[in-house]
PDB file of C-alpha atoms and ligand atoms in Angstrom:
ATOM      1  CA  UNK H 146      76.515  95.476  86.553  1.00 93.00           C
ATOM      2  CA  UNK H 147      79.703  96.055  89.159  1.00 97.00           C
ATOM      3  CA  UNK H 148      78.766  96.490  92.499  1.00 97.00           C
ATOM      4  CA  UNK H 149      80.968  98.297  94.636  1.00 98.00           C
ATOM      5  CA  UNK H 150      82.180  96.456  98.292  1.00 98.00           C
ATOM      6  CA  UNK H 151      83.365  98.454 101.408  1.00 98.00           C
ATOM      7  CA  UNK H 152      86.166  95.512 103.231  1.00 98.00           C
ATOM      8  CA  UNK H 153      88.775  95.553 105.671  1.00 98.00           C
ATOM      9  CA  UNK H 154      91.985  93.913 104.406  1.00 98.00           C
ATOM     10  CA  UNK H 155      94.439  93.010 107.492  1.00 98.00           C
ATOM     11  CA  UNK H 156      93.264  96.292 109.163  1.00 98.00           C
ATOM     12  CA  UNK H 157      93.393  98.495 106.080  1.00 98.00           C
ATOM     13  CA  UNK H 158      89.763  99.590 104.804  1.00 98.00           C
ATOM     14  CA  UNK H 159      89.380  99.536 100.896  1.00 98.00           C
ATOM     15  CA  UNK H 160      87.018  99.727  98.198  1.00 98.00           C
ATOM     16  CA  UNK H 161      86.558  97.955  95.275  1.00 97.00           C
ATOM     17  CA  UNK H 162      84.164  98.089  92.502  1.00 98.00           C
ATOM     18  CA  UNK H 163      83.796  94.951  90.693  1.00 97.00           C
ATOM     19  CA  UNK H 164      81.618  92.590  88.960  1.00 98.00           C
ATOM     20  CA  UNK H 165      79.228  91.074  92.075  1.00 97.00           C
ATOM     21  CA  UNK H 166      80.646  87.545  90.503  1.00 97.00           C
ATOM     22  CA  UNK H 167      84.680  88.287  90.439  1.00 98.00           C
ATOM     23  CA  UNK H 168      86.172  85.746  93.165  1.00 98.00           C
ATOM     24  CA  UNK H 169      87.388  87.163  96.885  1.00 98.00           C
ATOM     25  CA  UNK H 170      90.779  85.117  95.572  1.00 98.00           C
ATOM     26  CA  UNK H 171      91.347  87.255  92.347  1.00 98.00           C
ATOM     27  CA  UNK H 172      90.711  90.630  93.595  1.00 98.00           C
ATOM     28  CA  UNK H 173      93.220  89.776  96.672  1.00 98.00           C
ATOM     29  CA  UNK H 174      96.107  89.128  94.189  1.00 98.00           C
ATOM     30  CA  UNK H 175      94.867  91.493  91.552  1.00 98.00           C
ATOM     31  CA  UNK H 176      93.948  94.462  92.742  1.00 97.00           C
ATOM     32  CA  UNK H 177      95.123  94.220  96.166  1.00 98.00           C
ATOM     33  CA  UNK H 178      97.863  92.606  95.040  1.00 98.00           C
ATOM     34  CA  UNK H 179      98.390  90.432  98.354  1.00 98.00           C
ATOM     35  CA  UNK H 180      99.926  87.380  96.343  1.00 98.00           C
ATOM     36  CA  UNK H 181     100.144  85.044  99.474  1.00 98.00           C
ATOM     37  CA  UNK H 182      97.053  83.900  99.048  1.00 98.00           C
ATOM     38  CA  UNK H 183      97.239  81.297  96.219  1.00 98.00           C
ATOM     39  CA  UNK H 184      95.286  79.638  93.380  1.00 98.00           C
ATOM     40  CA  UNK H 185      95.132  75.620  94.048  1.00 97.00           C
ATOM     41  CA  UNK H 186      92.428  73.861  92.136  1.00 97.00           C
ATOM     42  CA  UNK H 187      90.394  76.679  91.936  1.00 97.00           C
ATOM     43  CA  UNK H 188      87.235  73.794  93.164  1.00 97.00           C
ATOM     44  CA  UNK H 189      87.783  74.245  96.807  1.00 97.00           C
ATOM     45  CA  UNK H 190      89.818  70.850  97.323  1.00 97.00           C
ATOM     46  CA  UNK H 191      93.194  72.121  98.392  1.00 98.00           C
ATOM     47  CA  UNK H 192      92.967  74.733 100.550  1.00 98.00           C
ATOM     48  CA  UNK H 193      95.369  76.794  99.407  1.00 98.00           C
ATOM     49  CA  UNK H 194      93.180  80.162  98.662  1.00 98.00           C
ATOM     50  CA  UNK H 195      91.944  80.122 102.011  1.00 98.00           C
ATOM     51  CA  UNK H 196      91.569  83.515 104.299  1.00 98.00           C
ATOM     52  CA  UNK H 197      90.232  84.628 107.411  1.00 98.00           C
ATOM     53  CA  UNK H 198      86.690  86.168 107.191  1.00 98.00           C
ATOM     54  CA  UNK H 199      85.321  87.356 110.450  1.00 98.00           C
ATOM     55  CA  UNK H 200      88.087  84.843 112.128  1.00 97.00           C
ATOM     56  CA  UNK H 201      86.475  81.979 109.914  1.00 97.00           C
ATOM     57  CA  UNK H 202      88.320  80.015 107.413  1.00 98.00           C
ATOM     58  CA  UNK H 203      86.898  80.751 103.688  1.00 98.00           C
ATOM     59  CA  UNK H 204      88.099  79.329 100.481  1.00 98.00           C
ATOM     60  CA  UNK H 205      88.265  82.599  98.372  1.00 98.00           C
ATOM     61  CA  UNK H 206      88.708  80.710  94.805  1.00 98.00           C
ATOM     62  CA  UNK H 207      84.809  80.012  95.715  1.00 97.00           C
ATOM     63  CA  UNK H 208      83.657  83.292  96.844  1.00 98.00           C
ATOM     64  CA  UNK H 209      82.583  86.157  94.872  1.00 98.00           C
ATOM     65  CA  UNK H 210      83.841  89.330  96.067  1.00 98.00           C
ATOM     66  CA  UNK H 211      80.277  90.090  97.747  1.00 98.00           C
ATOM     67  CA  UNK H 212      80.603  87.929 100.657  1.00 98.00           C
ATOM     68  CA  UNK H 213      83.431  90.485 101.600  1.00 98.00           C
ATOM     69  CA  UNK H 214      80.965  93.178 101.919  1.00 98.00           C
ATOM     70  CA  UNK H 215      81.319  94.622 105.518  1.00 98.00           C
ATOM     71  CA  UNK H 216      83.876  92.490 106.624  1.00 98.00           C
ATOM     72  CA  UNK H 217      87.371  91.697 107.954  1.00 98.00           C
ATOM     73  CA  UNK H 218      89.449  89.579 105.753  1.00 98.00           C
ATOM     74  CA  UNK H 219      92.866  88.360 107.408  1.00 98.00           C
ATOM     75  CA  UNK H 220      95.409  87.209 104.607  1.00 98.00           C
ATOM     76  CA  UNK H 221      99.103  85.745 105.102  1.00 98.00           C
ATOM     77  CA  UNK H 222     100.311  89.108 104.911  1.00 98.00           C
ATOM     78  CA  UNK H 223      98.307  89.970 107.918  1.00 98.00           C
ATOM     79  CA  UNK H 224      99.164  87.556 110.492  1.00 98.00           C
ATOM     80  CA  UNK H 225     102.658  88.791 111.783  1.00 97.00           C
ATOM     81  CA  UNK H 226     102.830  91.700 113.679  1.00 94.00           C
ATOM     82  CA  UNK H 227     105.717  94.033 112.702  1.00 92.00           C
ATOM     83  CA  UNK H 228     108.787  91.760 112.769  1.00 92.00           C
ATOM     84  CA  UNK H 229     107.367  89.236 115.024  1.00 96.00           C
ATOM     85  CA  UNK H 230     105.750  85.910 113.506  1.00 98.00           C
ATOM     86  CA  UNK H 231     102.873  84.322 114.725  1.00 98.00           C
ATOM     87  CA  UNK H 232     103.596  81.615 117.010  1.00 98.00           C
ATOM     88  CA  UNK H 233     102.149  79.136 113.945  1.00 98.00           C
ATOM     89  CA  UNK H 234     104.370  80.897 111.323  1.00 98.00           C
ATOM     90  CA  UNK H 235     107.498  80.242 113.227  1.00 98.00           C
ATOM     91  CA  UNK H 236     106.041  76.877 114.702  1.00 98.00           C
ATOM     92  CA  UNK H 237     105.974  75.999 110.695  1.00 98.00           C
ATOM     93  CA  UNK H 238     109.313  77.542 110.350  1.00 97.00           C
ATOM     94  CA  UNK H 239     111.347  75.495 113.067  1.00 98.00           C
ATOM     95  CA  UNK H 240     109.424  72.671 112.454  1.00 97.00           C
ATOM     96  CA  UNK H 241     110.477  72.742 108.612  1.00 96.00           C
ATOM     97  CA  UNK H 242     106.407  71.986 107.918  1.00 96.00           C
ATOM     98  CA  UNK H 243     107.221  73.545 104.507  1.00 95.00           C
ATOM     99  CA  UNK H 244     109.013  73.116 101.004  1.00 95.00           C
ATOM    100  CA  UNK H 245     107.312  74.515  98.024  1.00 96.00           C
ATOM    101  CA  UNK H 246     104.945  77.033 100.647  1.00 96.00           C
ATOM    102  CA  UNK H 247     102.281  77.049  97.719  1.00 97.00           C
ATOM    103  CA  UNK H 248     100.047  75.237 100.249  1.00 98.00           C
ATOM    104  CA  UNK H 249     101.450  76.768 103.329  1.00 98.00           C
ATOM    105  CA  UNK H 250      98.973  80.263 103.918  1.00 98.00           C
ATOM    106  CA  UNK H 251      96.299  78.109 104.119  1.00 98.00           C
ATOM    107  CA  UNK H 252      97.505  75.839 106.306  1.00 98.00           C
ATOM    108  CA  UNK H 253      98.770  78.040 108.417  1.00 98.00           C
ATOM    109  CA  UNK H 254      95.309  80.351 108.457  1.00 98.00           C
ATOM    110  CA  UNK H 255      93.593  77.072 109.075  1.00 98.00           C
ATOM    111  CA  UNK H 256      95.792  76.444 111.946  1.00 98.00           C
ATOM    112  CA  UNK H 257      95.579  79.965 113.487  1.00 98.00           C
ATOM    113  CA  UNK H 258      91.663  79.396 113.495  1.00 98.00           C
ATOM    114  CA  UNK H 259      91.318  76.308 114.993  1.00 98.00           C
ATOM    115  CA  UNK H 260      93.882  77.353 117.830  1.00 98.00           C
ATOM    116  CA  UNK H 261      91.994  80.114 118.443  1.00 97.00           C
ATOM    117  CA  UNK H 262      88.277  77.882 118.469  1.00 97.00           C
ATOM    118  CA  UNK H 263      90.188  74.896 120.268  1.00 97.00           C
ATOM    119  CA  UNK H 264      94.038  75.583 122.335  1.00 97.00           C
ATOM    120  CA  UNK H 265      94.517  72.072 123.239  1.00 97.00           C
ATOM    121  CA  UNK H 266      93.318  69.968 120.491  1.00 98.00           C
ATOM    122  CA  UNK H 267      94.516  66.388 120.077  1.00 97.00           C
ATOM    123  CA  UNK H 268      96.083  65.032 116.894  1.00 97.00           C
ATOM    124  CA  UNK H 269      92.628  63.768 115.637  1.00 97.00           C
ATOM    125  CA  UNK H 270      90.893  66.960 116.067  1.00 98.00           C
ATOM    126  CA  UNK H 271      94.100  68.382 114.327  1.00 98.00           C
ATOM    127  CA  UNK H 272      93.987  66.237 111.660  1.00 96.00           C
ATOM    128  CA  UNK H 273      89.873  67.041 111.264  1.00 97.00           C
ATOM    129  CA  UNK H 274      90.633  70.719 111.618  1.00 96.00           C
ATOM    130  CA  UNK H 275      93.143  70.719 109.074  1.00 96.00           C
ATOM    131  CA  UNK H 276      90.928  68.279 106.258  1.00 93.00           C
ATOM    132  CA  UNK H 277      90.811  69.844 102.910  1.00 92.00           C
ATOM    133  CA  UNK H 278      94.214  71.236 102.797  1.00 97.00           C
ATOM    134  CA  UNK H 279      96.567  69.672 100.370  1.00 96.00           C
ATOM    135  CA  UNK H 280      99.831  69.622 100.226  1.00 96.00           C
ATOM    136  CA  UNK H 281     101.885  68.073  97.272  1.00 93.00           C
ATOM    137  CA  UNK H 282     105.245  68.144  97.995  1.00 91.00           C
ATOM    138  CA  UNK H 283     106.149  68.209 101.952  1.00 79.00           C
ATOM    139  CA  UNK H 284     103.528  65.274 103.667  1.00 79.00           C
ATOM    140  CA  UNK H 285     101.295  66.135 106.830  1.00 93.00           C
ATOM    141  CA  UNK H 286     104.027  64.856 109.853  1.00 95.00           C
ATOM    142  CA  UNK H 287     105.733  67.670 109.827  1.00 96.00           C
ATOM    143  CA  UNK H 288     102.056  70.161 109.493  1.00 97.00           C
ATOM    144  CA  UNK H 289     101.232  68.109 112.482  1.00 97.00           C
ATOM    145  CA  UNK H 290     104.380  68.813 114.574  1.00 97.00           C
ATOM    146  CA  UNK H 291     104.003  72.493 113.692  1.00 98.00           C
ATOM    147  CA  UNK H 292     100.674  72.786 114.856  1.00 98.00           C
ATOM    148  CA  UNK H 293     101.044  70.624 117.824  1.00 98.00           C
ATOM    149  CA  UNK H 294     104.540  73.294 119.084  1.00 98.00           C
ATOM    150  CA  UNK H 295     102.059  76.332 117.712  1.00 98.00           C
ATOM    151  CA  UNK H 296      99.414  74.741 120.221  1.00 98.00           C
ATOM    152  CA  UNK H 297     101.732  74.410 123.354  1.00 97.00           C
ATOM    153  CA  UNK H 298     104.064  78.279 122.774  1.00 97.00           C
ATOM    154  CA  UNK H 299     100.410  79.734 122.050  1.00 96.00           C
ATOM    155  CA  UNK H 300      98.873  78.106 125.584  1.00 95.00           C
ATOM    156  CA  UNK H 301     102.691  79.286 127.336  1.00 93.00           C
ATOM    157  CA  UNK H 302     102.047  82.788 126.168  1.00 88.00           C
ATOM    158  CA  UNK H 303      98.837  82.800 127.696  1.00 82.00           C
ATOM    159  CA  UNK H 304      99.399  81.333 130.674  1.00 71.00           C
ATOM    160  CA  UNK H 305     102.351  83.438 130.969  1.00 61.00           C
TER     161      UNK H 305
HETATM  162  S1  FES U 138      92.280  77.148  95.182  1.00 62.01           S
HETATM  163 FE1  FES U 138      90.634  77.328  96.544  1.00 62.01          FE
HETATM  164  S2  FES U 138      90.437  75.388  97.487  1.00 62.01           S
HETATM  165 FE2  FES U 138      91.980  75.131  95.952  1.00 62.01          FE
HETATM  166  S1  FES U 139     104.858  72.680 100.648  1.00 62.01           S
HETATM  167 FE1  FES U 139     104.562  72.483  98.493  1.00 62.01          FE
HETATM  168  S2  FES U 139     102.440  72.128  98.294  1.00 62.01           S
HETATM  169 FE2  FES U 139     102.766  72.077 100.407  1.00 62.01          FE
END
């Protein structure tokens, strides 16, 4: 029997009614129709369905709709505010940390979170913060070096 779930999508409040086992990943692109958020593997290996739940990284290819229930969900199309980027999204823009981009809202949600949890994090704990996410075309260097110039504008900002 559908179930119907009260959510907050990048600051917007919607409804959906829905079968309690439909994935947080399909109704985003289906019905919400917020297409940055992307099907990898579908098995929770890649990373590349991943959102913002509360502020906390969630693979939505492995979620059913239900865990949404009362909450904020942050996708892609959330993150920039008006015309201004996100210190990551431009830090993965001038650091060319990108080629295909099928991988890169996930990474870059990833990233957000564990700058927010951790604003001075060394390459290991980068590297840890960012396992799971898999990227098939571009290689991790430049994902580092974007994170790494994210890290140090985000810490400027605040110190400024
Ligand atoms: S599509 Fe969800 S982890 Fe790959
Ligand atoms: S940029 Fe293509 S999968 Fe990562």
């Amino acid at each position: 029997m559908d179930v119907t779930v009260r959510l907050n999508v990048n600051g917007v409040d919607k409804t959906i009614t829905a079968d309690p086992e439909r994935r947080l990943l399909d109704v985003l692109r289906e019905e919400f129709r917020l297409t940055g958020t992307k099907y990898g593997c579908g098995e929770g290996q890649c990373g590349a369905c991943l959102v913002l739940v509360n502020g906390e990284p969630l693979r939505s290819c492995l979620s059913p709709i239900t865990v949404a229930d009362g909450k904020s969900i942050m996708t892609i199309e959330g993150l920039a505010r008006g015309d201004s980027l996100h210190a990551v999204q431009e830090a993965f823009l001038e650091e060319e940390a990108m080629q295909c981009g099928y991988c890169t809202s996930g990474m870059i949600l990833s990233a957000v979170a564990l700058l927010r949890e951790n604003p001075n994090p060394t390459d290991e704990e980068i590297a840890a913060g960012m396992n799971g996410h898999i990227c098939r075309c571009n290689g991790y260097v430049k994902v580092m070096n974007a994170i790494r110039h994210a890290a140090n504008t985000l810490r400027s900002e605040s110190h400024g």
